[in-house]
Amino acid sequence: MTPRRNTATSEVRIPEPALEAVDRIRETGETHIWWWPLGTRTDPADYAVLDDVERGRAQRFHAEADAAAFTATRANARRAVARLLGIDPAHVAFGRRVCPGCGDREHGPPAVSHPPVPLAVSLSRTAGAGTLALRAGTWVGVDVEALRPVEPATLADVVLTATESAHVLGLPPGPARDAAFHRAWTRKEAVVKAVGLGLLGMPLNTLDVHPDQDGPVRVTHRYREEETHWQVTDLTLGDRWAASVARPDTGPHGPVHLHAPA
């Protein structure tokens, strides 16, 4: 079923399955996460799903692997939203909300702009994987990072609070330390994306995300004189990536549904 357009008013009538899906997501407070592997070559089937603006962006990447990652992420995001709403991927479009910091639409948080349903989305990609988070309302943030050996001591002042640094650097060098660092990093990125300000808001090295605790954890973000509170949940995408999702700490907190690659 596809959206019906009233030719007199250009008002989009949202299909009943889509309205029912949105109502269910709002009532239960559930969050949906999709993830998929990313290759190094653009799949023509993915490219065909993109709109003209996205195709233009894909063509501006200098590296084929970067273009392929962007194309696959956008295409799979459209497919995921379409399946959830019971519509064709061609009838899904992404836009941006107003930036909560400056009021500009050019760099505000992403949203589903068509059909016009009240769903917040967040996209992230890293080496080998892309993700999409979706929930009812206006705020959600997801981040995924490829696990790799790092030297947290060189990044501690930039990324970690003093408490986090003591925990991470207190672990022996190796996989455990790397995992703790990436847990902190993805939790922070998920929160700043959910807030909608990115790094223009609270510096990462002042945002405590409690990497010593298993999630979900409650995280406080401060911007100017305002505090917001977020529930952050770690996601399991296999042993190659770290990932986290942040949603407002106000309920209802329904389940987090993790959709594996099709």
PDB file of C-alpha atoms in Angstrom:
ATOM      1  CA  MET A   1       0.000   0.000   0.000  1.00  0.00           C
ATOM      2  CA  THR A   2       1.329   3.471  -0.839  1.00  0.00           C
ATOM      3  CA  PRO A   3       0.427   6.896   0.539  1.00  0.00           C
ATOM      4  CA  ARG A   4      -2.577   8.510  -1.150  1.00  0.00           C
ATOM      5  CA  ARG A   5      -2.165  12.155  -2.145  1.00  0.00           C
ATOM      6  CA  ASN A   6      -5.063  14.579  -2.129  1.00  0.00           C
ATOM      7  CA  THR A   7      -4.560  16.488  -5.376  1.00  0.00           C
ATOM      8  CA  ALA A   8      -6.571  19.462  -4.163  1.00  0.00           C
ATOM      9  CA  THR A   9      -4.506  20.115  -1.050  1.00  0.00           C
ATOM     10  CA  SER A  10      -1.331  18.048  -1.699  1.00  0.00           C
ATOM     11  CA  GLU A  11      -1.931  16.537   1.726  1.00  0.00           C
ATOM     12  CA  VAL A  12      -0.395  13.106   2.121  1.00  0.00           C
ATOM     13  CA  ARG A  13      -2.772  10.559   3.605  1.00  0.00           C
ATOM     14  CA  ILE A  14      -0.698   8.111   5.593  1.00  0.00           C
ATOM     15  CA  PRO A  15      -1.596   4.450   4.988  1.00  0.00           C
ATOM     16  CA  GLU A  16      -3.426   2.729   7.846  1.00  0.00           C
ATOM     17  CA  PRO A  17      -0.657   0.137   8.423  1.00  0.00           C
ATOM     18  CA  ALA A  18       1.824   2.969   8.890  1.00  0.00           C
ATOM     19  CA  LEU A  19      -0.442   4.770  11.352  1.00  0.00           C
ATOM     20  CA  GLU A  20      -0.985   1.556  13.287  1.00  0.00           C
ATOM     21  CA  ALA A  21       2.763   0.912  13.439  1.00  0.00           C
ATOM     22  CA  VAL A  22       3.459   4.429  14.712  1.00  0.00           C
ATOM     23  CA  ASP A  23       0.704   4.144  17.337  1.00  0.00           C
ATOM     24  CA  ARG A  24       2.140   0.854  18.587  1.00  0.00           C
ATOM     25  CA  ILE A  25       5.676   2.217  18.786  1.00  0.00           C
ATOM     26  CA  ARG A  26       4.467   5.282  20.677  1.00  0.00           C
ATOM     27  CA  GLU A  27       2.353   3.303  23.140  1.00  0.00           C
ATOM     28  CA  THR A  28       4.986   0.679  23.932  1.00  0.00           C
ATOM     29  CA  GLY A  29       7.994   3.006  23.931  1.00  0.00           C
ATOM     30  CA  GLU A  30       9.868   0.461  21.854  1.00  0.00           C
ATOM     31  CA  THR A  31      13.014   1.297  19.910  1.00  0.00           C
ATOM     32  CA  HIS A  32      14.067  -0.431  16.713  1.00  0.00           C
ATOM     33  CA  ILE A  33      17.665  -0.924  15.631  1.00  0.00           C
ATOM     34  CA  TRP A  34      18.681  -2.285  12.236  1.00  0.00           C
ATOM     35  CA  TRP A  35      22.226  -3.062  11.213  1.00  0.00           C
ATOM     36  CA  TRP A  36      23.844  -4.394   8.059  1.00  0.00           C
ATOM     37  CA  PRO A  37      27.312  -5.185   6.723  1.00  0.00           C
ATOM     38  CA  LEU A  38      29.003  -2.693   4.409  1.00  0.00           C
ATOM     39  CA  GLY A  39      31.017  -3.747   1.401  1.00  0.00           C
ATOM     40  CA  THR A  40      33.554  -1.831  -0.659  1.00  0.00           C
ATOM     41  CA  ARG A  41      31.596  -1.780  -3.946  1.00  0.00           C
ATOM     42  CA  THR A  42      28.331   0.042  -4.603  1.00  0.00           C
ATOM     43  CA  ASP A  43      25.435  -2.346  -5.145  1.00  0.00           C
ATOM     44  CA  PRO A  44      23.300  -1.143  -8.093  1.00  0.00           C
ATOM     45  CA  ALA A  45      20.193  -2.323  -6.228  1.00  0.00           C
ATOM     46  CA  ASP A  46      21.091  -0.001  -3.341  1.00  0.00           C
ATOM     47  CA  TYR A  47      21.823   2.913  -5.666  1.00  0.00           C
ATOM     48  CA  ALA A  48      18.415   2.481  -7.321  1.00  0.00           C
ATOM     49  CA  VAL A  49      16.664   3.027  -3.978  1.00  0.00           C
ATOM     50  CA  LEU A  50      18.269   6.438  -3.382  1.00  0.00           C
ATOM     51  CA  ASP A  51      16.666   9.736  -4.354  1.00  0.00           C
ATOM     52  CA  ASP A  52      18.366  12.289  -6.607  1.00  0.00           C
ATOM     53  CA  VAL A  53      19.933  14.223  -3.734  1.00  0.00           C
ATOM     54  CA  GLU A  54      21.417  11.081  -2.193  1.00  0.00           C
ATOM     55  CA  ARG A  55      22.731   9.932  -5.549  1.00  0.00           C
ATOM     56  CA  GLY A  56      24.453  13.276  -5.955  1.00  0.00           C
ATOM     57  CA  ARG A  57      26.080  12.873  -2.551  1.00  0.00           C
ATOM     58  CA  ALA A  58      27.181   9.323  -3.385  1.00  0.00           C
ATOM     59  CA  GLN A  59      28.831  10.534  -6.582  1.00  0.00           C
ATOM     60  CA  ARG A  60      30.872  13.147  -4.710  1.00  0.00           C
ATOM     61  CA  PHE A  61      32.788  10.604  -2.636  1.00  0.00           C
ATOM     62  CA  HIS A  62      36.335  10.182  -3.910  1.00  0.00           C
ATOM     63  CA  ALA A  63      36.791   6.634  -2.584  1.00  0.00           C
ATOM     64  CA  GLU A  64      34.563   3.865  -3.907  1.00  0.00           C
ATOM     65  CA  ALA A  65      34.373   2.237  -0.470  1.00  0.00           C
ATOM     66  CA  ASP A  66      33.033   5.471   1.060  1.00  0.00           C
ATOM     67  CA  ALA A  67      30.413   5.825  -1.681  1.00  0.00           C
ATOM     68  CA  ALA A  68      29.400   2.194  -1.208  1.00  0.00           C
ATOM     69  CA  ALA A  69      29.051   2.635   2.572  1.00  0.00           C
ATOM     70  CA  PHE A  70      26.920   5.760   2.192  1.00  0.00           C
ATOM     71  CA  THR A  71      24.738   4.185  -0.497  1.00  0.00           C
ATOM     72  CA  ALA A  72      24.150   0.954   1.413  1.00  0.00           C
ATOM     73  CA  THR A  73      23.361   2.801   4.632  1.00  0.00           C
ATOM     74  CA  ARG A  74      20.791   5.085   3.041  1.00  0.00           C
ATOM     75  CA  ALA A  75      19.221   2.293   1.004  1.00  0.00           C
ATOM     76  CA  ASN A  76      18.945  -0.102   3.929  1.00  0.00           C
ATOM     77  CA  ALA A  77      17.549   2.654   6.144  1.00  0.00           C
ATOM     78  CA  ARG A  78      14.808   3.328   3.592  1.00  0.00           C
ATOM     79  CA  ARG A  79      14.010  -0.384   3.335  1.00  0.00           C
ATOM     80  CA  ALA A  80      13.856  -0.776   7.105  1.00  0.00           C
ATOM     81  CA  VAL A  81      11.452   2.129   7.592  1.00  0.00           C
ATOM     82  CA  ALA A  82       9.355   0.951   4.649  1.00  0.00           C
ATOM     83  CA  ARG A  83       8.996  -2.563   6.087  1.00  0.00           C
ATOM     84  CA  LEU A  84       8.034  -1.167   9.472  1.00  0.00           C
ATOM     85  CA  LEU A  85       5.388   1.132   7.982  1.00  0.00           C
ATOM     86  CA  GLY A  86       4.137  -1.275   5.342  1.00  0.00           C
ATOM     87  CA  ILE A  87       4.961   0.972   2.374  1.00  0.00           C
ATOM     88  CA  ASP A  88       7.298   0.954  -0.608  1.00  0.00           C
ATOM     89  CA  PRO A  89      10.888   2.181  -0.005  1.00  0.00           C
ATOM     90  CA  ALA A  90      10.383   4.699  -2.810  1.00  0.00           C
ATOM     91  CA  HIS A  91       7.835   6.470  -0.599  1.00  0.00           C
ATOM     92  CA  VAL A  92      10.267   6.939   2.307  1.00  0.00           C
ATOM     93  CA  ALA A  93      12.290  10.124   2.562  1.00  0.00           C
ATOM     94  CA  PHE A  94      14.609  11.467   5.221  1.00  0.00           C
ATOM     95  CA  GLY A  95      14.959  15.100   6.186  1.00  0.00           C
ATOM     96  CA  ARG A  96      16.168  17.101   9.164  1.00  0.00           C
ATOM     97  CA  ARG A  97      14.547  18.694  12.169  1.00  0.00           C
ATOM     98  CA  VAL A  98      15.423  22.150  13.387  1.00  0.00           C
ATOM     99  CA  CYS A  99      18.757  22.252  15.223  1.00  0.00           C
ATOM    100  CA  PRO A 100      17.945  22.703  18.941  1.00  0.00           C
ATOM    101  CA  GLY A 101      20.999  24.918  19.336  1.00  0.00           C
ATOM    102  CA  CYS A 102      20.676  27.468  16.530  1.00  0.00           C
ATOM    103  CA  GLY A 103      17.344  26.802  14.850  1.00  0.00           C
ATOM    104  CA  ASP A 104      18.927  25.890  11.493  1.00  0.00           C
ATOM    105  CA  ARG A 105      17.432  23.011   9.484  1.00  0.00           C
ATOM    106  CA  GLU A 106      20.607  22.400   7.519  1.00  0.00           C
ATOM    107  CA  HIS A 107      22.342  20.467  10.302  1.00  0.00           C
ATOM    108  CA  GLY A 108      19.547  19.443  12.651  1.00  0.00           C
ATOM    109  CA  PRO A 109      18.947  15.821  13.688  1.00  0.00           C
ATOM    110  CA  PRO A 110      17.602  13.490  10.976  1.00  0.00           C
ATOM    111  CA  ALA A 111      13.944  12.521  10.820  1.00  0.00           C
ATOM    112  CA  VAL A 112      11.497  10.681   8.607  1.00  0.00           C
ATOM    113  CA  SER A 113      10.081  13.459   6.440  1.00  0.00           C
ATOM    114  CA  HIS A 114       7.884  11.292   4.211  1.00  0.00           C
ATOM    115  CA  PRO A 115       5.462   9.947   5.069  1.00  0.00           C
ATOM    116  CA  PRO A 116       5.032  12.678   7.712  1.00  0.00           C
ATOM    117  CA  VAL A 117       5.023  10.428  10.774  1.00  0.00           C
ATOM    118  CA  PRO A 118       6.372  11.407  14.238  1.00  0.00           C
ATOM    119  CA  LEU A 119       9.388   9.113  14.188  1.00  0.00           C
ATOM    120  CA  ALA A 120      12.914  10.024  15.227  1.00  0.00           C
ATOM    121  CA  VAL A 121      15.800   8.320  13.463  1.00  0.00           C
ATOM    122  CA  SER A 122      19.563   8.222  13.834  1.00  0.00           C
ATOM    123  CA  LEU A 123      22.125   6.795  11.416  1.00  0.00           C
ATOM    124  CA  SER A 124      25.703   5.678  11.974  1.00  0.00           C
ATOM    125  CA  ARG A 125      28.287   3.786   9.988  1.00  0.00           C
ATOM    126  CA  THR A 126      31.822   2.572  10.519  1.00  0.00           C
ATOM    127  CA  ALA A 127      34.224   0.173   8.839  1.00  0.00           C
ATOM    128  CA  GLY A 128      32.100  -2.817   7.829  1.00  0.00           C
ATOM    129  CA  ALA A 129      28.741  -1.919   9.410  1.00  0.00           C
ATOM    130  CA  GLY A 130      25.888   0.571   9.235  1.00  0.00           C
ATOM    131  CA  THR A 131      23.053   1.141  11.712  1.00  0.00           C
ATOM    132  CA  LEU A 132      19.678   2.842  11.961  1.00  0.00           C
ATOM    133  CA  ALA A 133      17.786   3.601  15.186  1.00  0.00           C
ATOM    134  CA  LEU A 134      14.096   4.539  15.201  1.00  0.00           C
ATOM    135  CA  ARG A 135      11.594   5.409  17.895  1.00  0.00           C
ATOM    136  CA  ALA A 136       8.462   7.518  18.318  1.00  0.00           C
ATOM    137  CA  GLY A 137       8.966  11.143  19.272  1.00  0.00           C
ATOM    138  CA  THR A 138      11.828  13.435  18.362  1.00  0.00           C
ATOM    139  CA  TRP A 139      15.019  12.169  19.979  1.00  0.00           C
ATOM    140  CA  VAL A 140      17.156   9.089  19.530  1.00  0.00           C
ATOM    141  CA  GLY A 141      20.854   8.526  18.895  1.00  0.00           C
ATOM    142  CA  VAL A 142      22.860   5.523  17.733  1.00  0.00           C
ATOM    143  CA  ASP A 143      26.568   5.034  17.211  1.00  0.00           C
ATOM    144  CA  VAL A 144      28.643   2.129  15.943  1.00  0.00           C
ATOM    145  CA  GLU A 145      32.427   1.884  15.916  1.00  0.00           C
ATOM    146  CA  ALA A 146      34.699  -0.816  14.549  1.00  0.00           C
ATOM    147  CA  LEU A 147      36.703  -2.368  17.369  1.00  0.00           C
ATOM    148  CA  ARG A 148      40.378  -1.744  16.887  1.00  0.00           C
ATOM    149  CA  PRO A 149      43.461  -1.495  19.077  1.00  0.00           C
ATOM    150  CA  VAL A 150      43.731   1.978  20.561  1.00  0.00           C
ATOM    151  CA  GLU A 151      45.944   3.710  23.055  1.00  0.00           C
ATOM    152  CA  PRO A 152      43.404   5.387  25.351  1.00  0.00           C
ATOM    153  CA  ALA A 153      46.140   7.340  27.119  1.00  0.00           C
ATOM    154  CA  THR A 154      46.606   9.448  23.996  1.00  0.00           C
ATOM    155  CA  LEU A 155      42.842  10.123  23.761  1.00  0.00           C
ATOM    156  CA  ALA A 156      41.900  10.304  27.420  1.00  0.00           C
ATOM    157  CA  ASP A 157      42.060  14.108  27.708  1.00  0.00           C
ATOM    158  CA  VAL A 158      39.898  14.521  24.608  1.00  0.00           C
ATOM    159  CA  VAL A 159      37.346  11.727  25.041  1.00  0.00           C
ATOM    160  CA  LEU A 160      37.250  10.492  28.658  1.00  0.00           C
ATOM    161  CA  THR A 161      36.370  12.068  31.972  1.00  0.00           C
ATOM    162  CA  ALA A 162      38.828  11.578  34.827  1.00  0.00           C
ATOM    163  CA  THR A 163      36.690   8.801  36.299  1.00  0.00           C
ATOM    164  CA  GLU A 164      36.354   7.039  32.955  1.00  0.00           C
ATOM    165  CA  SER A 165      40.062   7.371  32.266  1.00  0.00           C
ATOM    166  CA  ALA A 166      40.919   5.780  35.612  1.00  0.00           C
ATOM    167  CA  HIS A 167      38.664   2.828  34.799  1.00  0.00           C
ATOM    168  CA  VAL A 168      39.797   2.292  31.211  1.00  0.00           C
ATOM    169  CA  LEU A 169      43.516   2.804  31.835  1.00  0.00           C
ATOM    170  CA  GLY A 170      43.255   0.604  34.918  1.00  0.00           C
ATOM    171  CA  LEU A 171      42.536  -2.370  32.671  1.00  0.00           C
ATOM    172  CA  PRO A 172      45.439  -4.341  31.190  1.00  0.00           C
ATOM    173  CA  PRO A 173      46.330  -3.410  27.599  1.00  0.00           C
ATOM    174  CA  GLY A 174      44.524  -5.590  25.110  1.00  0.00           C
ATOM    175  CA  PRO A 175      40.953  -6.532  24.159  1.00  0.00           C
ATOM    176  CA  ALA A 176      39.386  -5.684  27.537  1.00  0.00           C
ATOM    177  CA  ARG A 177      40.798  -2.163  27.517  1.00  0.00           C
ATOM    178  CA  ASP A 178      39.901  -1.636  23.869  1.00  0.00           C
ATOM    179  CA  ALA A 179      36.326  -2.816  24.519  1.00  0.00           C
ATOM    180  CA  ALA A 180      35.940  -0.501  27.534  1.00  0.00           C
ATOM    181  CA  PHE A 181      37.206   2.475  25.555  1.00  0.00           C
ATOM    182  CA  HIS A 182      34.865   1.802  22.633  1.00  0.00           C
ATOM    183  CA  ARG A 183      31.945   1.262  25.015  1.00  0.00           C
ATOM    184  CA  ALA A 184      32.568   4.730  26.425  1.00  0.00           C
ATOM    185  CA  TRP A 185      33.037   6.259  22.995  1.00  0.00           C
ATOM    186  CA  THR A 186      29.876   4.836  21.430  1.00  0.00           C
ATOM    187  CA  ARG A 187      27.789   5.730  24.476  1.00  0.00           C
ATOM    188  CA  LYS A 188      28.990   9.335  24.291  1.00  0.00           C
ATOM    189  CA  GLU A 189      28.406   9.622  20.551  1.00  0.00           C
ATOM    190  CA  ALA A 190      24.929   8.130  20.898  1.00  0.00           C
ATOM    191  CA  VAL A 191      24.008  10.717  23.537  1.00  0.00           C
ATOM    192  CA  VAL A 192      25.328  13.767  21.684  1.00  0.00           C
ATOM    193  CA  LYS A 193      23.512  12.604  18.539  1.00  0.00           C
ATOM    194  CA  ALA A 194      20.289  12.077  20.496  1.00  0.00           C
ATOM    195  CA  VAL A 195      20.543  15.564  21.987  1.00  0.00           C
ATOM    196  CA  GLY A 196      20.824  16.890  18.434  1.00  0.00           C
ATOM    197  CA  LEU A 197      23.793  19.183  19.048  1.00  0.00           C
ATOM    198  CA  GLY A 198      26.650  16.833  18.279  1.00  0.00           C
ATOM    199  CA  LEU A 199      29.990  18.066  19.535  1.00  0.00           C
ATOM    200  CA  LEU A 200      28.676  21.638  19.640  1.00  0.00           C
ATOM    201  CA  GLY A 201      26.956  20.728  22.898  1.00  0.00           C
ATOM    202  CA  MET A 202      28.736  19.086  25.813  1.00  0.00           C
ATOM    203  CA  PRO A 203      32.420  18.166  25.240  1.00  0.00           C
ATOM    204  CA  LEU A 204      32.980  14.416  25.301  1.00  0.00           C
ATOM    205  CA  ASN A 205      35.565  14.655  28.072  1.00  0.00           C
ATOM    206  CA  THR A 206      32.953  16.115  30.431  1.00  0.00           C
ATOM    207  CA  LEU A 207      30.155  13.648  29.611  1.00  0.00           C
ATOM    208  CA  ASP A 208      30.311  10.678  31.990  1.00  0.00           C
ATOM    209  CA  VAL A 209      28.758   7.506  30.523  1.00  0.00           C
ATOM    210  CA  HIS A 210      29.872   5.016  33.205  1.00  0.00           C
ATOM    211  CA  PRO A 211      31.826   2.475  31.106  1.00  0.00           C
ATOM    212  CA  ASP A 212      32.485   0.496  34.288  1.00  0.00           C
ATOM    213  CA  GLN A 213      28.767  -0.383  34.453  1.00  0.00           C
ATOM    214  CA  ASP A 214      26.747  -2.728  32.288  1.00  0.00           C
ATOM    215  CA  GLY A 215      23.902  -0.973  30.564  1.00  0.00           C
ATOM    216  CA  PRO A 216      21.386   0.423  30.456  1.00  0.00           C
ATOM    217  CA  VAL A 217      22.914   3.445  32.193  1.00  0.00           C
ATOM    218  CA  ARG A 218      21.484   6.878  32.936  1.00  0.00           C
ATOM    219  CA  VAL A 219      23.517   9.724  31.457  1.00  0.00           C
ATOM    220  CA  THR A 220      23.143  13.457  32.116  1.00  0.00           C
ATOM    221  CA  HIS A 221      23.897  15.921  29.317  1.00  0.00           C
ATOM    222  CA  ARG A 222      24.326  19.635  30.026  1.00  0.00           C
ATOM    223  CA  TYR A 223      24.052  22.411  27.482  1.00  0.00           C
ATOM    224  CA  ARG A 224      24.162  25.991  28.675  1.00  0.00           C
ATOM    225  CA  GLU A 225      21.762  26.024  31.627  1.00  0.00           C
ATOM    226  CA  GLU A 226      19.743  22.970  30.616  1.00  0.00           C
ATOM    227  CA  GLU A 227      20.123  19.356  31.753  1.00  0.00           C
ATOM    228  CA  THR A 228      18.680  16.412  29.868  1.00  0.00           C
ATOM    229  CA  HIS A 229      18.758  12.777  30.938  1.00  0.00           C
ATOM    230  CA  TRP A 230      19.208   9.761  28.704  1.00  0.00           C
ATOM    231  CA  GLN A 231      18.975   6.010  28.970  1.00  0.00           C
ATOM    232  CA  VAL A 232      21.865   4.412  27.081  1.00  0.00           C
ATOM    233  CA  THR A 233      21.837   0.758  26.057  1.00  0.00           C
ATOM    234  CA  ASP A 234      24.730  -1.225  24.600  1.00  0.00           C
ATOM    235  CA  LEU A 235      24.033  -3.179  21.415  1.00  0.00           C
ATOM    236  CA  THR A 236      25.556  -6.505  20.393  1.00  0.00           C
ATOM    237  CA  LEU A 237      26.464  -6.613  16.718  1.00  0.00           C
ATOM    238  CA  GLY A 238      29.016  -9.406  16.876  1.00  0.00           C
ATOM    239  CA  ASP A 239      32.648  -9.291  17.925  1.00  0.00           C
ATOM    240  CA  ARG A 240      33.862  -6.697  15.405  1.00  0.00           C
ATOM    241  CA  TRP A 241      31.928  -3.637  16.524  1.00  0.00           C
ATOM    242  CA  ALA A 242      30.829  -1.672  19.575  1.00  0.00           C
ATOM    243  CA  ALA A 243      27.461   0.092  19.414  1.00  0.00           C
ATOM    244  CA  SER A 244      25.081   1.997  21.688  1.00  0.00           C
ATOM    245  CA  VAL A 245      21.672   3.648  21.495  1.00  0.00           C
ATOM    246  CA  ALA A 246      20.451   6.615  23.569  1.00  0.00           C
ATOM    247  CA  ARG A 247      16.844   7.581  24.189  1.00  0.00           C
ATOM    248  CA  PRO A 248      15.197  10.044  26.588  1.00  0.00           C
ATOM    249  CA  ASP A 249      15.141   8.856  30.186  1.00  0.00           C
ATOM    250  CA  THR A 250      11.448   9.707  30.422  1.00  0.00           C
ATOM    251  CA  GLY A 251       9.244   6.684  29.757  1.00  0.00           C
ATOM    252  CA  PRO A 252       7.789   4.549  28.581  1.00  0.00           C
ATOM    253  CA  HIS A 253      10.894   2.447  28.055  1.00  0.00           C
ATOM    254  CA  GLY A 254       9.833  -0.395  25.879  1.00  0.00           C
ATOM    255  CA  PRO A 255      12.085  -3.094  24.474  1.00  0.00           C
ATOM    256  CA  VAL A 256      14.967  -2.451  22.107  1.00  0.00           C
ATOM    257  CA  HIS A 257      14.400  -4.593  19.028  1.00  0.00           C
ATOM    258  CA  LEU A 258      17.654  -5.417  17.237  1.00  0.00           C
ATOM    259  CA  HIS A 259      17.098  -6.466  13.626  1.00  0.00           C
ATOM    260  CA  ALA A 260      19.945  -8.503  12.188  1.00  0.00           C
ATOM    261  CA  PRO A 261      20.900  -8.298   8.509  1.00  0.00           C
ATOM    262  CA  ALA A 262      18.354  -9.922   6.214  1.00  0.00           C
TER     263      ALA A 262
END
